[in-house]
CSV table of C-alpha atoms and ligand atoms in Angstrom, one decimal:
chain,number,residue,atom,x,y,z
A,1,UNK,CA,0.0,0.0,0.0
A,2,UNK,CA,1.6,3.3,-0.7
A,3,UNK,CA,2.1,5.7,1.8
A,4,UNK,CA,-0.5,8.5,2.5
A,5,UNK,CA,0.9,11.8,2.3
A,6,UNK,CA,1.3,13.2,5.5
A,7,UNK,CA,-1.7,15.4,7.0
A,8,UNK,CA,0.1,18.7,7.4
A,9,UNK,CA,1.1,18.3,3.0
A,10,UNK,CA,-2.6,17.2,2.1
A,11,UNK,CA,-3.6,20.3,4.5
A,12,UNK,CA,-1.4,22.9,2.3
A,13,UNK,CA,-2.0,20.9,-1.3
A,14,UNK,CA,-5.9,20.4,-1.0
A,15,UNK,CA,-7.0,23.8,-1.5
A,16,UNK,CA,-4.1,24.9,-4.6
A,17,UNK,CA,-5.9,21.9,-5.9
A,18,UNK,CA,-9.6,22.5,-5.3
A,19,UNK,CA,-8.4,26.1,-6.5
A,20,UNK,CA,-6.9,24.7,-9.8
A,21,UNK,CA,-10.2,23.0,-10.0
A,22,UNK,CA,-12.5,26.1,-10.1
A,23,UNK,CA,-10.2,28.3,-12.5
A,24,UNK,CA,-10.4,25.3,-14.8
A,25,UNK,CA,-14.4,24.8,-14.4
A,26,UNK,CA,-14.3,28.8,-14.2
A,27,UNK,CA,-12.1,28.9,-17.7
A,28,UNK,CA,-14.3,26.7,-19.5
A,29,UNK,CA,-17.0,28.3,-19.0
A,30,UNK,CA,-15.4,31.9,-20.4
A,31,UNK,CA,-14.5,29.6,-23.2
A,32,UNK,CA,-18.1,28.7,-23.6
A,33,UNK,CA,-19.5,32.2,-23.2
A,34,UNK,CA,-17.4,33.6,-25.6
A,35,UNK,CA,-18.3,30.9,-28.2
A,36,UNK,CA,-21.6,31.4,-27.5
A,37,UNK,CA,-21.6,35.0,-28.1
A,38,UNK,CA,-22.5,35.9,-24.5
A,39,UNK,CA,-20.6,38.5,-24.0
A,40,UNK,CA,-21.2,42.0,-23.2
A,41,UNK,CA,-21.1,44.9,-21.2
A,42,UNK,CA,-22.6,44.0,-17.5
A,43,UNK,CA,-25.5,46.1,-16.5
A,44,UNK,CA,-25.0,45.6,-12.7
A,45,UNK,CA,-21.3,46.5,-13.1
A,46,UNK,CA,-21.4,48.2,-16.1
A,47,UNK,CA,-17.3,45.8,-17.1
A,48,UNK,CA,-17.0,44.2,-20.3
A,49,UNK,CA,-17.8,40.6,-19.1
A,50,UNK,CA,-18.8,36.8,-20.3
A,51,UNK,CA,-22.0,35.4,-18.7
A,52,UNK,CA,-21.1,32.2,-18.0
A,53,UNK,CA,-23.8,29.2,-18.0
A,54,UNK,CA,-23.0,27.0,-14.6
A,55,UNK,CA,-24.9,23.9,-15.3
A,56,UNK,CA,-25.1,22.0,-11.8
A,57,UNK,CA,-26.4,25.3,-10.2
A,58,UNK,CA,-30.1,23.7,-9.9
A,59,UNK,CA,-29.8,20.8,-8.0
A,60,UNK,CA,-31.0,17.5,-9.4
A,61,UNK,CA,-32.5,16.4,-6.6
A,62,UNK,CA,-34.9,20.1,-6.7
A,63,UNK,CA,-35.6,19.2,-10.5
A,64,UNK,CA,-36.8,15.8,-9.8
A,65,UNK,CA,-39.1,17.3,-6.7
A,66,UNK,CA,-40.3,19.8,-8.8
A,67,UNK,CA,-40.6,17.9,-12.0
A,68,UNK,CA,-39.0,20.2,-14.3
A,69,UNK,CA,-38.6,19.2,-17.8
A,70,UNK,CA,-34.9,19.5,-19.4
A,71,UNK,CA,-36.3,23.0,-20.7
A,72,UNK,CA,-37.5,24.1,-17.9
A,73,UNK,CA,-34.2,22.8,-15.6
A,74,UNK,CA,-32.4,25.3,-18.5
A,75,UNK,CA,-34.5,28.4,-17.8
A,76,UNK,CA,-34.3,27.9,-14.3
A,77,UNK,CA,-30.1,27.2,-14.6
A,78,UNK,CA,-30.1,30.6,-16.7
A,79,UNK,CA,-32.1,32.3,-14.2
A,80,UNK,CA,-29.8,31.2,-11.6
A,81,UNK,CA,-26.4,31.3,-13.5
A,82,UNK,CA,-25.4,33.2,-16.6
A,83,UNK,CA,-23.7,35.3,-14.0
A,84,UNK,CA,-21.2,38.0,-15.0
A,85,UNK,CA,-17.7,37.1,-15.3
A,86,UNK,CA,-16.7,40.3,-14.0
A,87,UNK,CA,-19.0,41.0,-10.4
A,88,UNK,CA,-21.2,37.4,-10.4
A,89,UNK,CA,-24.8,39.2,-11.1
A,90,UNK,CA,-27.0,36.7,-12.1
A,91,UNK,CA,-29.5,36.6,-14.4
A,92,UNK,CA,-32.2,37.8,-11.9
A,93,UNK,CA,-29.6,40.3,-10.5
A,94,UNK,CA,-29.2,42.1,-14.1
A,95,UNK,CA,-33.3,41.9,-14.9
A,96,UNK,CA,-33.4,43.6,-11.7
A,97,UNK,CA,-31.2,46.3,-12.1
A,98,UNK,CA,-32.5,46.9,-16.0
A,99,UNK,CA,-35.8,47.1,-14.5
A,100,UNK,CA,-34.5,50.0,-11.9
A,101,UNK,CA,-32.8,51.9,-14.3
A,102,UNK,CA,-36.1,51.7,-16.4
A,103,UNK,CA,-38.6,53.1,-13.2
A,104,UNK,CA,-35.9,55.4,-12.1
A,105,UNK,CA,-34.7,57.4,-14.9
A,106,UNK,CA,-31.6,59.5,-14.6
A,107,UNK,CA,-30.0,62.0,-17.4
A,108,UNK,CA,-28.0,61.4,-18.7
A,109,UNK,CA,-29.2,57.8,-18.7
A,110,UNK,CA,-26.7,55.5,-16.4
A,111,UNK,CA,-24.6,53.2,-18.0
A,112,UNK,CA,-25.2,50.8,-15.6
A,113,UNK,CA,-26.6,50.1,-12.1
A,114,UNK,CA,-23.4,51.2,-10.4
A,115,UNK,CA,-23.4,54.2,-12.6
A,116,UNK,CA,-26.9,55.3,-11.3
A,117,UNK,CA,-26.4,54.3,-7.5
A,118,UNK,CA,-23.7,57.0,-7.7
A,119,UNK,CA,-25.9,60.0,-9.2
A,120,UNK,CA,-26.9,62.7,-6.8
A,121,UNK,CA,-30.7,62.2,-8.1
A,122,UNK,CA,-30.5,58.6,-6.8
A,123,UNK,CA,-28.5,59.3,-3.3
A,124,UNK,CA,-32.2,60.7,-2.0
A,125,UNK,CA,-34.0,57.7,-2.9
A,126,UNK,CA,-34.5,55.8,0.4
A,127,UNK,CA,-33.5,51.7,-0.4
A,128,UNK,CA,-33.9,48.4,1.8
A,129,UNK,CA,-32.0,45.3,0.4
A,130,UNK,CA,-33.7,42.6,1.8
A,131,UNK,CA,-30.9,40.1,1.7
A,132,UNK,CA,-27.7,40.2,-0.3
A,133,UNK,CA,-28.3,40.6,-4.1
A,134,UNK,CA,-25.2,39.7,-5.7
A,135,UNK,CA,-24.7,41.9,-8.7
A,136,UNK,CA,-26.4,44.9,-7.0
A,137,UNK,CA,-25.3,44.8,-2.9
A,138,UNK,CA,-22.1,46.2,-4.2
A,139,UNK,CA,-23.1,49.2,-5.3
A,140,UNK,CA,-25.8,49.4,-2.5
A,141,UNK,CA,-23.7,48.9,0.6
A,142,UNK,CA,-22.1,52.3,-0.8
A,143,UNK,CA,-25.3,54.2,-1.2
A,144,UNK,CA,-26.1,56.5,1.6
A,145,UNK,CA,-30.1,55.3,2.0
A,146,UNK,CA,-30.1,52.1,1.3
A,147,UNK,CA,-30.4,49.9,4.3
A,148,UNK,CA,-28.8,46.5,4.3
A,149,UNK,CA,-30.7,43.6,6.0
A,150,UNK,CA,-30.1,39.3,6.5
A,151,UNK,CA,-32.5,37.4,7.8
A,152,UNK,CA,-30.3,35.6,10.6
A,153,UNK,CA,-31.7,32.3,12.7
A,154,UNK,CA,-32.3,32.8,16.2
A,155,UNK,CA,-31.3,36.8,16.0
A,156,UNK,CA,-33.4,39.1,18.0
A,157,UNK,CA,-35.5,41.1,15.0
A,158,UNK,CA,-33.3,44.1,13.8
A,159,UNK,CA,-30.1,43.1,15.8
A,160,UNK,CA,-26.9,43.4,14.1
A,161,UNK,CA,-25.0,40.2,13.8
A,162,UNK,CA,-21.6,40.5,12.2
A,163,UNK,CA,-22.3,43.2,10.6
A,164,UNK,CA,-25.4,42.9,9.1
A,165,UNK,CA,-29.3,44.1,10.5
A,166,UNK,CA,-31.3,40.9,11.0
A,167,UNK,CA,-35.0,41.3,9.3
A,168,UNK,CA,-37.5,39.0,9.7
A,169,UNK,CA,-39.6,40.2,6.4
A,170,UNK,CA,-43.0,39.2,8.5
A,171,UNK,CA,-41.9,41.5,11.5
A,172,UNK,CA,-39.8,44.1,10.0
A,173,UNK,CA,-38.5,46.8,12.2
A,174,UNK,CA,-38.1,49.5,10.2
A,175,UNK,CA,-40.3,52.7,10.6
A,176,UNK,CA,-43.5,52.9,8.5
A,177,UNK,CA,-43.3,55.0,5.1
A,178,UNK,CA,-39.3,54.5,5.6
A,179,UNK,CA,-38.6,53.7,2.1
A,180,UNK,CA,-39.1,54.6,-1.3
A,181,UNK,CA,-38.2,51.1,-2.8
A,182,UNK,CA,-37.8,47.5,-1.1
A,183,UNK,CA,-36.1,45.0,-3.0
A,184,UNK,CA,-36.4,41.0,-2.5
A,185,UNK,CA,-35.0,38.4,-4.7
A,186,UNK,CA,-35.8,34.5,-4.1
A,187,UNK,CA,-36.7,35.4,-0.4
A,188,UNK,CA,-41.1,35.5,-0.5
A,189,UNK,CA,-40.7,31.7,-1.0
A,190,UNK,CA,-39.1,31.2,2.1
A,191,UNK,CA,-41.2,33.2,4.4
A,192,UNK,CA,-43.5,31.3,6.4
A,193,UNK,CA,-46.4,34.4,6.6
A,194,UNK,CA,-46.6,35.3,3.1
A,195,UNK,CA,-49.7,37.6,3.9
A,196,UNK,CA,-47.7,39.2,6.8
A,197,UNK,CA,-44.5,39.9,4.9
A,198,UNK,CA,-46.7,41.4,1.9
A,199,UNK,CA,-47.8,43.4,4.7
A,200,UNK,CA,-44.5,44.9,6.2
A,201,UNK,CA,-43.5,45.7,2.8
A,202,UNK,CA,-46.6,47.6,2.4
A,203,UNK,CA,-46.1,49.2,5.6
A,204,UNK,CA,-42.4,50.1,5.2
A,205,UNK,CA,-43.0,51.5,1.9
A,206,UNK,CA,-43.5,55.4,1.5
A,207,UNK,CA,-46.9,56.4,-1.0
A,208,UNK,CA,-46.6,54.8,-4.3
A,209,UNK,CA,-43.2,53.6,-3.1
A,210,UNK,CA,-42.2,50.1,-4.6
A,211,UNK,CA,-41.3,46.6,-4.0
A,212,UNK,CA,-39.3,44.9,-7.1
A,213,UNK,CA,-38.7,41.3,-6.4
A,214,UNK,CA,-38.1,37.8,-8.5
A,215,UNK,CA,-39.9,34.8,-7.0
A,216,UNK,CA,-39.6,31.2,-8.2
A,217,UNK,CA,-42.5,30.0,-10.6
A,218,UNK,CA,-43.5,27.1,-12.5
A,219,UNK,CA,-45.5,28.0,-16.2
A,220,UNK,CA,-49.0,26.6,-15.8
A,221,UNK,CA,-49.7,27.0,-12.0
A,222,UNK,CA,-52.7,28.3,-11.5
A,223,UNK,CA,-53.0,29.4,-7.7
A,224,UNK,CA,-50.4,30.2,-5.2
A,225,UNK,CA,-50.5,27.2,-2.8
A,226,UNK,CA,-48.8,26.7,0.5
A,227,UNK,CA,-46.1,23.7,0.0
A,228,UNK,CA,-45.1,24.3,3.9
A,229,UNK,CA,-46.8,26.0,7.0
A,230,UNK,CA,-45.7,26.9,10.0
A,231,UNK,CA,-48.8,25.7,13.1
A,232,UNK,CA,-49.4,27.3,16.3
A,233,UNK,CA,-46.6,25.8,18.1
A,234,UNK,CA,-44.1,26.6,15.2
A,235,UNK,CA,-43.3,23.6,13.6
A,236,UNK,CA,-43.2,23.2,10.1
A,237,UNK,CA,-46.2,21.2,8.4
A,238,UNK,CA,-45.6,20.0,5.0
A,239,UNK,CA,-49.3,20.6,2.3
A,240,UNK,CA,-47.0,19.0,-0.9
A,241,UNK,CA,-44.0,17.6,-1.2
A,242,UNK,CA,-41.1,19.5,1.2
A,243,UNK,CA,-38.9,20.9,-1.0
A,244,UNK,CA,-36.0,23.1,-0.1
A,245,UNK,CA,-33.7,25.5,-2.0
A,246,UNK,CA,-29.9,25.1,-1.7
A,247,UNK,CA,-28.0,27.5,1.3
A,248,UNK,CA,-27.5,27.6,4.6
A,249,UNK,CA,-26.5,24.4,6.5
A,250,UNK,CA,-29.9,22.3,5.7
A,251,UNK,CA,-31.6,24.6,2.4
A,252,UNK,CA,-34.5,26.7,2.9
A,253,UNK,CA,-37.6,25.2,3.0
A,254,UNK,CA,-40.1,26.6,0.4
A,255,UNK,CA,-43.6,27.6,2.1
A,256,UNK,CA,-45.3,29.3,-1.2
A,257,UNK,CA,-45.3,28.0,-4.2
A,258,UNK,CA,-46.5,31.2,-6.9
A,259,UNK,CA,-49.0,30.7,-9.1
A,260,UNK,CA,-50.4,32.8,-12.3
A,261,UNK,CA,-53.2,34.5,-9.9
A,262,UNK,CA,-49.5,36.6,-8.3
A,263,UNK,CA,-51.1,39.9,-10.0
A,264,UNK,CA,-54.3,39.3,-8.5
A,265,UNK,CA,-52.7,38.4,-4.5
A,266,UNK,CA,-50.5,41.4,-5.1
A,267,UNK,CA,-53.4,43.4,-5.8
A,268,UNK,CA,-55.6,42.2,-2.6
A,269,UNK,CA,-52.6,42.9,-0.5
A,270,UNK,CA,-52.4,46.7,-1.6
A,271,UNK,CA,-50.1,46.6,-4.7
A,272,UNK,CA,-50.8,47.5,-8.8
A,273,UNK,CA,-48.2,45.3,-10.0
A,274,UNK,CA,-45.9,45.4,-13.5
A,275,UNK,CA,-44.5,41.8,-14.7
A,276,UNK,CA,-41.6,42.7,-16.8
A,277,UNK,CA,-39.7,39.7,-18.6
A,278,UNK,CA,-43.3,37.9,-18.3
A,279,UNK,CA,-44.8,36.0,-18.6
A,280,UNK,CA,-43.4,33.0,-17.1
A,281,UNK,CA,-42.6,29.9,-20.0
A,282,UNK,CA,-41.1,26.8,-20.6
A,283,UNK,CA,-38.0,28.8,-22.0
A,284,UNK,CA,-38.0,31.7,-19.6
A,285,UNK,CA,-38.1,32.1,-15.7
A,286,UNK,CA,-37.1,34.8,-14.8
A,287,UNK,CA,-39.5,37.6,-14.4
A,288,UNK,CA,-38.9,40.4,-12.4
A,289,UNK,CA,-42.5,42.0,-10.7
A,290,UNK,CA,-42.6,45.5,-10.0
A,291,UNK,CA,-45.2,45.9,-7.6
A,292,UNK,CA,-46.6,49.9,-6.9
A,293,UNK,CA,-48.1,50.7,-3.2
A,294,UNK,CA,-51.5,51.9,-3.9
A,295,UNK,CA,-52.8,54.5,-1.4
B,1,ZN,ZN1,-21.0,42.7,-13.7
C-alpha cells in the first residue's frame, strides 16, 4: 500500500488543488460564453464581461421534486447562472437592475446600475435590500439610503449580527413610510407568513413607493399554494411535497409555491403590479415584478 501523504502536505496541497479546479471549471466556462456570443457589457457592473452558463447550479434532486422538464431545468439554470464574469450578477440580479434603471430614470441615462447608485438624483431615494443581491449589494452597501438587511436564525428582530441588521420580512423593524423602494429576490418563498410579509413591505413603503422582487414560478400553475406551513406551536407542516432551495446548512424550505393569480394576490394585498420579462414559460423564468403601493 503506498504511503498516504502526510496530514500537514494534504492540508497545504488540498486547496491549490480544489483552486486549480474552479479556474479550470471557471475557464471553461469563459471559453463557452465567448463561443456562444455571451458576451457583453454588464448592466449591474457596467465591465465588459462573459456570462457564464453553470450547469449544476439547480440541484438534481430540486428538478426531480419539482418535475422540471430538461427546458424548464435550463430556464431555471439561466435564471440562476449566466452570472457576470466580472461581479457574479446573475441573471435575476441584471433583470433587476435593468428594471431600476427603467422606473428610475436619470439624465444622462446610467450606463449601468453602479453608474446610477452614484448620481446625486439617486443618493435621496431611500433603499432596503432585503438580503444580499449579488450583482447589486455592491453598489448598494455604498449608497447612503439604502439599508442593508439578513434574515439571521435565532437573532433578535433588527439586531446586528456581524455586521449585518437581521429582518425577519414578516416582523420588519423599520419605521412605517421608511422607504421609497424595497427590493427581494428568491426570499417570499421562504417566508412562512406570506400575507404578513406582503404586509411589512406595504407598511415600510413610502406612498406609491415600490417593492421589485423575482420569485420562483413554474408555467401553468394556476393558484399560489402553500407547499409548507408553520402551526401554532411553530413547527413546520408540510401541504406537498417538502422541497427546499440550496444554502444555509440544511436549504431553505419553500412555504409558497406562486402561481399565475400573483397579480391578483399582489393586488388584494395593496399593490398595482408590472411583470416585466413575463410571462413565465417553458424557455424563460425569470420575471422580475414590480409591484406599486397603492394608497
Ligand atoms: Zn457585472
Amino acid at each position: 500500500m503506498a504511503p498516504r501523504p502526510p496530514h500537514w502536505l494534504k492540508r497545504s496541497i488540498l486547496p491549490l488543488w480544489n483552486g486549480g479546479h474552479h479556474l479550470a471549471r471557471r475557464g471553461r466556462a469563459i471559453a463557452q460564453a465567448i463561443l456562444a456570443g455571451r458576451v457583453g457589457r454588464c448592466v449591474c457592473c457596467g465591465r465588459r464581461a462573459a456570462f457564464l452558463f453553470e450547469p449544476g447550479i439547480i440541484p438534481p434532486k430540486l428538478i426531480e421534486l419539482w418535475e422540471l422538464t430538461p427546458e424548464l431545468a435550463d430556464a431555471f439554470t439561466r435564471k440562476e447562472s449566466l452570472g457576470c464574469s466580472a461581479c457574479g450578477a446573475k441573471l435575476r440580479a441584471q433583470r433587476i437592475a435593468q428594471v431600476i434603471l427603467g422606473v428610475y430614470p436619470v439624465k444622462p441615462p446610467a450606463k449601468s446600475f453602479a453608474d446610477w447608485a452614484r448620481r446625486p438624483e439617486i443618493e435621496t431615494l431611500a433603499i432596503a435590500e432585503i438580503n444580499t443581491i449579488e450583482g447589486l449589494h455592491e453598489s448598494l452597501r455604498n449608497h447612503p439610503r439604502t439599508k442593508v438587511s439578513d434574515f439571521r436564525h435565532g437573532g433578535a428582530r433588527g439586531e446586528v449580527i456581524d455586521g449585518v441588521r437581521h429582518e425577519d420580512l414578516s416582523a420588519l423593524t423599520y419605521d412605517s413610510a421608511e422607504f421609497d423602494l424595497v427590493l427581494t429576490s428568491e426570499t417570499l418563498e421562504h417566508v412562512p407568513d406570506l400575507a404578513a410579509a406582503l404586509a411589512q413591505i406595504r407598511r415600510v413603503l413610502k406612498p406609491s413607493g415600490r417593492h421589485i422582487f423575482t420569485i420562483p414560478m413554474l408555467p401553468n400553475v394556476e393558484r399560489t399554494y402553500a407547499r409548507s406551513v408553520l402551526n401554532g406551536a411553530g413547527k413546520v407542516e408540510h401541504r406537498a411535497v417538502p422541497i427546499a432551495h440550496p444554502g444555509g446548512d440544511t436549504g431553505y424550505p419553500v412555504f409558497t409555491e406562486f402561481g399565475e393569480d400573483i397579480v391578483e394576490l399582489m393586488a388584494l394585498t395593496g399593490f398595482a403590479t408590472v411583470v416585466h420579462y413575463g410571462p413565465v414559460r417553458d424557455e424563460d423564468v425569470a420575471q422580475v415584478y414590480e409591484a406599486i403601493k397603492i394608497s
